[in-house]
Coordinates of C-alpha atoms and ligand atoms in Angstrom, one line a residue:
M1 CA -79.1 -161.0 69.5
S2 CA -75.9 -162.6 70.9
A3 CA -72.9 -163.0 68.7
N4 CA -73.6 -166.8 68.9
D5 CA -77.2 -166.4 67.5
D6 CA -75.9 -164.1 64.9
L7 CA -73.3 -166.7 63.8
L8 CA -76.1 -169.4 63.5
A9 CA -78.4 -167.1 61.6
R10 CA -75.6 -166.1 59.2
S11 CA -74.7 -169.7 58.7
L12 CA -78.3 -170.6 57.8
R13 CA -78.6 -167.8 55.5
H14 CA -75.4 -168.4 53.5
V15 CA -73.9 -171.9 54.2
W16 CA -75.6 -174.8 52.5
H17 CA -74.8 -177.6 55.1
P18 CA -74.1 -181.2 53.8
C19 CA -76.4 -184.1 54.1
T20 CA -79.1 -181.9 55.6
Q21 CA -82.7 -180.9 54.9
M22 CA -82.0 -177.2 55.6
K23 CA -85.6 -176.7 56.7
Q24 CA -85.1 -178.9 59.6
H25 CA -82.8 -176.2 61.1
Q26 CA -86.0 -174.2 61.8
T27 CA -86.4 -176.5 64.8
W28 CA -82.9 -178.2 65.2
P29 CA -80.2 -175.6 65.9
L30 CA -76.7 -175.8 64.5
V31 CA -73.9 -176.2 66.9
P32 CA -71.3 -173.4 66.6
I33 CA -67.8 -175.0 67.4
E34 CA -65.0 -172.8 68.3
R35 CA -62.1 -175.1 69.0
G36 CA -61.0 -178.7 69.5
E37 CA -58.7 -180.5 71.7
G38 CA -58.2 -184.3 71.9
V39 CA -61.5 -186.1 71.8
W40 CA -63.4 -182.9 72.7
L41 CA -65.1 -180.1 70.6
Y42 CA -65.9 -176.8 72.4
D43 CA -68.7 -174.6 71.4
V44 CA -68.7 -170.8 71.5
D45 CA -70.1 -170.9 75.0
G46 CA -67.6 -173.3 76.3
H47 CA -69.7 -176.4 76.4
R48 CA -67.7 -179.5 75.4
Y49 CA -68.8 -182.5 73.3
L50 CA -67.1 -185.8 73.1
D51 CA -66.6 -186.4 69.4
A52 CA -67.7 -190.0 69.3
V53 CA -68.0 -190.1 65.5
S54 CA -64.5 -188.7 65.0
S55 CA -66.1 -185.8 63.0
W56 CA -67.7 -188.0 60.3
W57 CA -65.1 -190.8 60.7
V58 CA -62.0 -188.8 59.8
N59 CA -60.2 -188.0 63.1
L60 CA -57.8 -190.5 64.4
F61 CA -55.5 -188.8 67.0
G62 CA -57.8 -186.1 68.5
H63 CA -58.4 -182.5 67.4
C64 CA -55.4 -180.1 67.3
N65 CA -52.9 -182.8 68.1
P66 CA -49.5 -181.1 68.6
R67 CA -47.8 -183.9 66.8
I68 CA -49.7 -183.3 63.7
N69 CA -50.0 -179.5 64.1
A70 CA -46.2 -178.9 64.1
P71 CA -45.3 -180.8 61.0
V72 CA -48.1 -179.2 59.1
A73 CA -47.1 -175.8 60.3
A74 CA -43.5 -176.4 59.3
Q75 CA -44.7 -177.5 55.8
L76 CA -47.0 -174.4 55.6
N77 CA -43.9 -172.2 56.0
T78 CA -42.0 -174.2 53.4
L79 CA -44.2 -175.1 50.5
E80 CA -48.0 -174.8 50.7
H81 CA -48.8 -176.2 47.2
V82 CA -47.4 -176.8 43.9
M83 CA -49.1 -178.6 40.9
L84 CA -48.1 -182.2 40.6
A85 CA -48.2 -182.4 36.9
G86 CA -44.5 -182.0 35.9
F87 CA -43.5 -181.3 39.5
T88 CA -43.0 -183.3 42.6
H89 CA -42.1 -182.7 46.2
R90 CA -40.7 -184.6 49.3
P91 CA -44.1 -185.0 51.1
V92 CA -45.9 -186.7 48.2
V93 CA -42.9 -188.9 47.4
E94 CA -42.4 -190.1 51.0
L95 CA -46.1 -190.6 51.5
S96 CA -46.4 -192.8 48.3
E97 CA -43.4 -194.8 49.3
R98 CA -44.6 -195.4 52.8
L99 CA -48.3 -196.3 51.8
G100 CA -46.9 -198.8 49.3
E101 CA -44.9 -200.4 52.1
L102 CA -47.8 -200.5 54.5
A103 CA -50.5 -201.7 52.0
P104 CA -51.4 -205.4 51.8
R105 CA -49.4 -207.4 49.3
A106 CA -50.9 -210.0 47.0
A107 CA -49.9 -213.7 47.6
D108 CA -47.2 -213.4 45.0
G109 CA -45.7 -210.4 46.8
T110 CA -47.1 -207.9 44.4
R111 CA -47.2 -204.4 46.0
L112 CA -49.7 -201.6 45.6
G113 CA -46.8 -199.4 44.8
H114 CA -48.3 -196.6 42.6
A115 CA -50.3 -193.8 44.1
S116 CA -52.7 -191.5 42.4
Y117 CA -54.2 -188.7 44.5
G118 CA -57.5 -186.9 44.9
S119 CA -59.0 -184.8 47.5
D120 CA -62.1 -186.5 48.9
G121 CA -63.1 -190.2 49.2
A122 CA -65.5 -190.0 46.3
S123 CA -62.8 -188.7 44.1
A124 CA -60.6 -191.7 44.9
V125 CA -63.6 -194.0 44.0
E126 CA -63.9 -192.1 40.7
I127 CA -60.2 -192.7 40.0
A128 CA -60.4 -196.4 40.7
L129 CA -63.5 -196.9 38.6
K130 CA -62.0 -195.0 35.6
M131 CA -58.6 -196.7 36.0
S132 CA -60.2 -200.1 36.0
F133 CA -62.3 -199.4 32.9
H134 CA -59.4 -197.8 31.1
Y135 CA -57.1 -200.7 32.1
W136 CA -59.4 -203.2 30.2
R137 CA -59.6 -200.8 27.2
N138 CA -55.8 -200.6 27.1
T139 CA -55.5 -204.3 27.3
G140 CA -57.9 -205.3 24.6
R141 CA -61.0 -205.9 26.6
P142 CA -63.1 -202.8 26.0
G143 CA -66.3 -204.7 26.7
K144 CA -65.6 -204.7 30.4
Q145 CA -67.5 -201.6 31.3
R146 CA -69.8 -202.5 34.2
F147 CA -69.3 -202.4 37.9
A148 CA -70.4 -204.8 40.6
A149 CA -71.2 -203.6 44.1
L150 CA -72.7 -205.0 47.3
A151 CA -76.2 -204.3 48.2
D152 CA -76.5 -201.3 50.6
S153 CA -73.0 -200.2 49.6
Y154 CA -71.9 -196.6 50.1
H155 CA -69.0 -195.2 48.0
G156 CA -69.6 -191.4 47.9
E157 CA -71.8 -188.9 46.2
T158 CA -70.2 -187.9 43.0
L159 CA -72.0 -189.4 40.0
G160 CA -69.6 -192.3 39.4
A161 CA -69.3 -193.1 43.1
L162 CA -73.1 -192.8 43.5
S163 CA -73.5 -195.2 40.6
V164 CA -72.0 -197.9 42.7
T165 CA -73.7 -196.9 45.8
G166 CA -76.7 -199.1 46.6
L167 CA -78.2 -197.1 49.5
A168 CA -81.5 -195.8 48.1
F169 CA -81.4 -192.8 50.5
F170 CA -78.5 -191.2 48.7
R171 CA -79.1 -192.7 45.3
D172 CA -82.8 -192.4 44.5
A173 CA -83.2 -188.8 43.6
Y174 CA -80.4 -189.1 41.0
D175 CA -81.1 -192.5 39.6
A176 CA -81.7 -191.2 36.1
L177 CA -78.1 -189.8 36.0
L178 CA -76.5 -193.0 37.2
R179 CA -75.1 -196.0 35.6
V180 CA -76.8 -199.2 36.6
P181 CA -74.5 -201.3 38.8
L182 CA -74.7 -205.1 39.2
I183 CA -75.8 -205.4 42.9
V184 CA -74.6 -208.6 44.5
P185 CA -75.8 -209.8 47.9
V186 CA -74.2 -208.8 51.1
P187 CA -72.6 -211.5 53.1
M188 CA -75.0 -211.1 56.1
P189 CA -77.9 -212.7 57.9
E190 CA -81.3 -211.6 56.7
R191 CA -82.0 -209.9 60.0
P192 CA -79.6 -208.7 62.7
R193 CA -78.9 -211.5 65.1
A194 CA -80.7 -211.5 68.5
S195 CA -79.3 -209.4 71.4
T196 CA -76.5 -210.8 73.3
T197 CA -74.7 -209.5 76.3
S198 CA -71.7 -211.5 75.5
P199 CA -70.8 -210.5 71.9
A200 CA -67.9 -212.2 70.2
P201 CA -66.1 -209.0 69.2
D202 CA -63.9 -210.9 66.7
A203 CA -66.7 -212.6 64.9
P204 CA -69.3 -209.9 64.1
C205 CA -70.9 -212.0 61.5
C206 CA -70.5 -215.7 61.0
A207 CA -68.5 -217.4 58.2
E208 CA -71.6 -219.3 57.0
C209 CA -73.0 -216.0 55.9
A210 CA -70.3 -215.6 53.4
V211 CA -71.2 -218.9 51.6
P212 CA -74.5 -217.9 49.9
A213 CA -73.1 -214.4 49.0
L214 CA -70.1 -216.0 47.3
V215 CA -72.4 -218.5 45.5
A216 CA -74.3 -215.5 44.1
L217 CA -71.1 -213.6 43.2
E218 CA -69.9 -216.6 41.3
A219 CA -73.1 -216.9 39.4
E220 CA -73.0 -213.2 38.5
F221 CA -69.4 -213.5 37.3
A222 CA -70.0 -216.7 35.4
R223 CA -72.8 -215.1 33.6
S224 CA -71.3 -211.7 32.8
H225 CA -67.6 -211.4 33.6
E226 CA -66.9 -210.4 30.1
T227 CA -68.7 -207.1 30.7
I228 CA -67.6 -206.5 34.3
A229 CA -64.6 -204.3 34.9
A230 CA -64.5 -204.4 38.7
L231 CA -66.1 -205.4 41.9
I232 CA -66.1 -202.6 44.6
V233 CA -66.5 -203.5 48.2
E234 CA -66.3 -201.9 51.7
P235 CA -64.1 -204.5 53.3
L236 CA -65.6 -205.9 56.5
V237 CA -67.7 -203.0 57.6
Q238 CA -70.5 -201.3 55.5
G239 CA -70.4 -197.9 57.4
A240 CA -73.1 -195.8 55.9
A241 CA -75.5 -198.9 55.8
G242 CA -75.3 -198.8 59.6
M243 CA -72.0 -200.3 60.6
R244 CA -72.9 -203.6 59.2
M245 CA -70.1 -206.1 59.8
Y246 CA -69.3 -209.2 57.7
H247 CA -66.8 -212.1 57.9
P248 CA -63.4 -211.9 56.3
D249 CA -64.2 -215.2 54.5
Y250 CA -66.3 -213.3 52.0
L251 CA -63.3 -211.1 51.1
R252 CA -61.1 -214.1 50.6
G253 CA -63.7 -215.7 48.3
A254 CA -64.4 -212.6 46.4
R255 CA -60.7 -212.1 45.8
E256 CA -60.4 -215.7 44.4
L257 CA -63.4 -215.1 42.1
C258 CA -62.1 -211.8 40.9
T259 CA -58.7 -213.4 40.0
R260 CA -60.5 -216.4 38.4
Y261 CA -62.9 -214.4 36.3
R262 CA -60.6 -211.5 35.5
V263 CA -62.5 -208.8 37.3
H264 CA -60.6 -206.1 39.4
L265 CA -61.3 -206.0 43.1
I266 CA -61.5 -202.4 44.4
A267 CA -61.3 -202.1 48.1
D268 CA -62.9 -198.9 49.3
E269 CA -61.2 -198.5 52.7
I270 CA -62.0 -194.9 52.9
M271 CA -63.6 -195.5 56.3
T272 CA -62.1 -198.9 57.2
G273 CA -58.4 -198.0 56.5
M274 CA -56.0 -196.4 58.9
G275 CA -56.5 -198.8 61.7
R276 CA -60.2 -198.4 62.1
T277 CA -61.1 -202.2 62.0
G278 CA -58.3 -203.2 64.2
T279 CA -55.6 -203.8 61.5
M280 CA -54.1 -201.0 59.5
F281 CA -56.3 -202.0 56.5
A282 CA -59.4 -204.2 56.8
C283 CA -58.1 -206.4 53.9
E284 CA -55.3 -207.7 56.1
Q285 CA -57.9 -209.7 58.1
A286 CA -58.6 -211.7 55.0
A287 CA -55.0 -211.8 54.1
I288 CA -55.8 -210.5 50.5
A289 CA -54.7 -207.5 48.4
P290 CA -57.0 -205.8 46.2
D291 CA -56.1 -204.3 42.7
F292 CA -57.1 -200.9 43.8
L293 CA -57.1 -199.6 47.4
C294 CA -58.9 -196.3 48.0
L295 CA -58.0 -194.4 51.2
S296 CA -59.1 -190.9 52.5
K297 CA -60.8 -189.9 55.8
G298 CA -58.3 -190.9 58.5
L299 CA -55.4 -190.7 56.0
T300 CA -54.5 -187.2 57.2
G301 CA -55.6 -187.8 60.8
G302 CA -58.8 -185.9 60.0
Y303 CA -56.9 -182.7 59.2
L304 CA -57.0 -182.0 55.5
P305 CA -58.9 -183.3 52.5
L306 CA -56.8 -186.0 50.8
S307 CA -57.4 -189.2 49.1
V308 CA -55.4 -191.8 47.3
V309 CA -55.7 -194.9 45.1
L310 CA -52.9 -197.4 45.4
T311 CA -52.6 -199.9 42.5
T312 CA -50.3 -202.5 41.1
D313 CA -47.4 -202.6 38.6
D314 CA -49.7 -204.6 36.3
V315 CA -52.3 -201.7 36.2
Y316 CA -49.6 -199.0 36.0
G317 CA -47.9 -200.9 33.2
A318 CA -51.1 -201.0 31.1
F319 CA -51.0 -197.2 30.8
Y320 CA -47.2 -196.8 30.3
D321 CA -46.9 -196.1 26.6
D322 CA -45.8 -193.5 23.9
D323 CA -49.5 -192.9 23.3
N324 CA -51.2 -190.1 25.3
A325 CA -54.7 -191.8 24.7
R326 CA -53.4 -194.7 26.8
A327 CA -52.4 -192.5 29.7
F328 CA -54.4 -191.8 32.8
L329 CA -55.1 -188.1 32.2
H330 CA -57.4 -187.7 35.3
S331 CA -56.5 -184.7 37.6
H332 CA -57.6 -182.4 40.3
S333 CA -56.1 -178.9 41.0
Y334 CA -54.9 -179.9 44.5
T335 CA -53.7 -183.4 43.6
G336 CA -51.0 -184.4 46.1
N337 CA -51.1 -181.1 48.1
P338 CA -48.0 -180.8 50.3
L339 CA -49.9 -179.7 53.4
A340 CA -52.3 -182.7 53.2
C341 CA -49.4 -185.0 52.5
S342 CA -47.5 -183.6 55.6
A343 CA -50.5 -184.3 57.8
A344 CA -50.7 -187.8 56.4
L345 CA -47.0 -188.4 57.1
A346 CA -47.4 -187.2 60.6
T347 CA -50.3 -189.5 61.0
L348 CA -48.2 -192.4 59.8
D349 CA -45.4 -191.4 62.3
L350 CA -47.9 -191.5 65.1
F351 CA -48.9 -195.1 64.1
A352 CA -45.4 -196.2 64.1
D353 CA -43.9 -194.3 67.1
D354 CA -46.9 -195.3 69.4
D355 CA -47.5 -198.8 68.0
V356 CA -51.1 -197.8 67.8
I357 CA -52.5 -200.9 66.2
V358 CA -51.3 -202.9 69.2
A359 CA -52.3 -200.3 71.7
N360 CA -55.8 -200.0 70.2
R361 CA -56.4 -203.7 71.0
S362 CA -56.4 -203.1 74.7
L363 CA -58.2 -199.7 74.3
A364 CA -60.9 -201.4 72.4
A365 CA -61.2 -204.2 74.9
R366 CA -61.7 -201.6 77.7
L367 CA -64.3 -199.7 75.7
T368 CA -66.2 -202.9 74.9
E369 CA -66.2 -204.1 78.4
R370 CA -67.6 -200.8 79.6
A371 CA -70.1 -200.5 76.7
L372 CA -71.6 -203.9 77.5
E373 CA -73.7 -201.9 80.0
L374 CA -75.6 -200.5 77.0
A375 CA -76.0 -204.0 75.4
D376 CA -78.0 -204.9 78.6
L377 CA -80.7 -202.3 78.0
P378 CA -83.9 -204.1 77.0
Q379 CA -84.3 -202.1 73.7
V380 CA -80.7 -202.6 72.6
R381 CA -80.1 -205.4 70.0
N382 CA -77.2 -206.8 68.1
F383 CA -74.4 -205.1 70.0
R384 CA -71.3 -205.5 67.8
H385 CA -67.7 -204.4 67.7
L386 CA -64.8 -204.6 65.3
G387 CA -61.5 -202.7 66.1
M388 CA -62.5 -199.2 66.9
I389 CA -66.0 -199.4 65.8
W390 CA -69.0 -200.2 68.0
G391 CA -72.7 -200.5 66.9
F392 CA -76.0 -201.6 68.0
E393 CA -79.7 -201.3 67.0
V394 CA -82.4 -199.8 69.2
D395 CA -85.9 -201.1 69.2
T396 CA -88.2 -198.2 68.8
V397 CA -91.0 -197.2 66.4
D398 CA -90.2 -193.5 66.8
P399 CA -89.4 -192.2 63.3
E400 CA -87.6 -189.3 64.9
F401 CA -85.4 -191.5 67.0
S402 CA -82.1 -190.7 65.4
R403 CA -82.6 -186.9 65.7
R404 CA -83.9 -187.1 69.2
L405 CA -81.0 -189.2 70.3
F406 CA -78.6 -186.9 68.7
N407 CA -80.1 -183.9 70.7
A408 CA -80.4 -185.9 74.0
A409 CA -76.7 -187.0 73.7
L410 CA -75.5 -183.5 72.7
A411 CA -77.3 -182.2 75.8
R412 CA -75.1 -184.6 77.8
G413 CA -71.9 -183.6 76.0
V414 CA -71.7 -186.5 73.6
L415 CA -71.6 -186.1 69.8
L416 CA -73.4 -189.1 68.4
R417 CA -75.0 -189.4 64.9
P418 CA -77.2 -192.4 64.7
I419 CA -78.0 -193.8 61.2
G420 CA -81.8 -194.6 61.5
N421 CA -82.1 -196.9 64.6
T422 CA -78.4 -197.8 64.6
V423 CA -76.2 -196.1 67.2
Y424 CA -72.5 -196.3 66.8
F425 CA -69.3 -195.2 68.3
M426 CA -66.2 -194.4 66.2
P427 CA -64.1 -192.4 68.6
P428 CA -60.7 -191.0 68.0
Y429 CA -57.9 -193.4 69.1
V430 CA -56.9 -191.1 71.9
I431 CA -60.0 -191.7 74.1
D432 CA -59.1 -192.2 77.6
E433 CA -60.8 -193.8 80.6
A434 CA -62.5 -190.8 81.7
A435 CA -63.9 -190.0 78.3
I436 CA -65.0 -193.7 77.9
E437 CA -67.0 -193.3 81.0
H438 CA -68.5 -190.0 79.8
L439 CA -69.4 -191.7 76.5
V440 CA -71.1 -194.7 78.1
V441 CA -72.9 -192.8 80.8
G442 CA -74.0 -190.0 78.4
T443 CA -75.2 -192.5 75.8
R444 CA -77.1 -194.5 78.4
D445 CA -78.9 -191.5 79.9
A446 CA -79.6 -190.1 76.4
L447 CA -81.1 -193.5 75.4
R448 CA -83.2 -193.7 78.5
A449 CA -84.5 -190.2 78.0
C450 CA -85.5 -190.9 74.4
L451 CA -87.1 -194.3 75.0
A452 CA -89.0 -193.1 78.1
A453 CA -90.5 -190.2 76.3
Ligands
PLP501 C1 -67.1 -191.4 53.4 C2 -67.0 -192.5 52.4 C3 -66.7 -192.3 51.0 C4 -66.9 -190.9 50.4 O1 -65.8 -190.0 51.0 P1 -65.9 -188.5 50.9 O2 -64.6 -187.9 51.4 O3 -67.2 -188.2 51.8 O4 -66.2 -188.1 49.4 C5 -66.7 -193.3 50.2 N1 -66.6 -194.6 50.7 C6 -66.8 -194.9 52.0 C7 -66.7 -196.4 52.4 C8 -66.9 -193.9 52.9 O5 -67.2 -194.2 54.2

């Protein structure tokens, strides 16, 4: 047995891998990764894979980026961790200030200037839900206890976050444990639009789709706003639902309705934030600010687990009191970890120093132009793109399609992780021309191999 086989066997014996039916690994080998550099992951035998999904949507500036490594190493040799209750430190202060500056501002100039930290995306969602509920309790509306969410939403897998997740795949087994959300319709056409070889990248879904969804949202609010604490949305792109994209008009309308009916708006930008949709935050494209902004994933450039909820003076003020019971007593052991904060600060430096949002526009245009070759394949439908996300559906009745495409792409040095029949690219922002070529050719050949079989 080689060292490699031994590692795989030990992993299967003792590591319970996430989002996996472990029995499938009887026929589907794990991939043992040894190191990463830029957009590439290298396995123990030296094969390389283009990380076209940014390691589950977290990586922004490539693996082992020296410009993130160095500040994290410096922080490591200064202060690795201290509890944040009763103590503070420079990285967490600086990060909170900078995020408050960057985050969208409400029309009246209100900032999201108060930062509460967690470790994973789901814990940020928990914080936002609890804060919203507790805000209404503290302000004399204890009846506002329910949460509204979009159909097919995904907000994470802890019980609170799963309660506002609409996707049956994640939710069904635990339904008995979950609170019942008010599910409101998604601003989207019933079925994906027909294939087009000339997609309009800036209009992934038409504005008209927003209208019926807003009518339904208003009806729900009119009926039950006195019992609704918050509406939670994934702004512009529902990632786990299959990179489904909708028009900013919906966000604009939802913001107005939330304000009018006194319902908080929680923007879960865990995936869409940090430049992924072409602006620093997706909410900017609708020129709105939420009451709670949840960030994680790319926040540390994909280095370390960190999440944050940014909120307003109004929310913060409702907890500021002599009474402990009115305080937000939520905590996690690693809240505001200095190493994770230093990775986040290095990530923000990269955005600023390299004018990444602007640079990504031409990078995205080049990738789109090249990827249109895939849109021309007869089985490819609904090719779409927003910012640094591309997606399309593949016409096939093969129930094993996603797994087979994963394997076929891997054999060609591309890491894809299709969601059902939806294939998507979400590459790190440092993908260059040669890697784009590798991605498109590898995906094309893998698709052809799967669809011919
Ligand atoms: C990934 C994700 C989450 C959950 O984040 P974890 O770090 O996996 O807990 C929540 N919401 C959205 C939109 C996500 O994409």
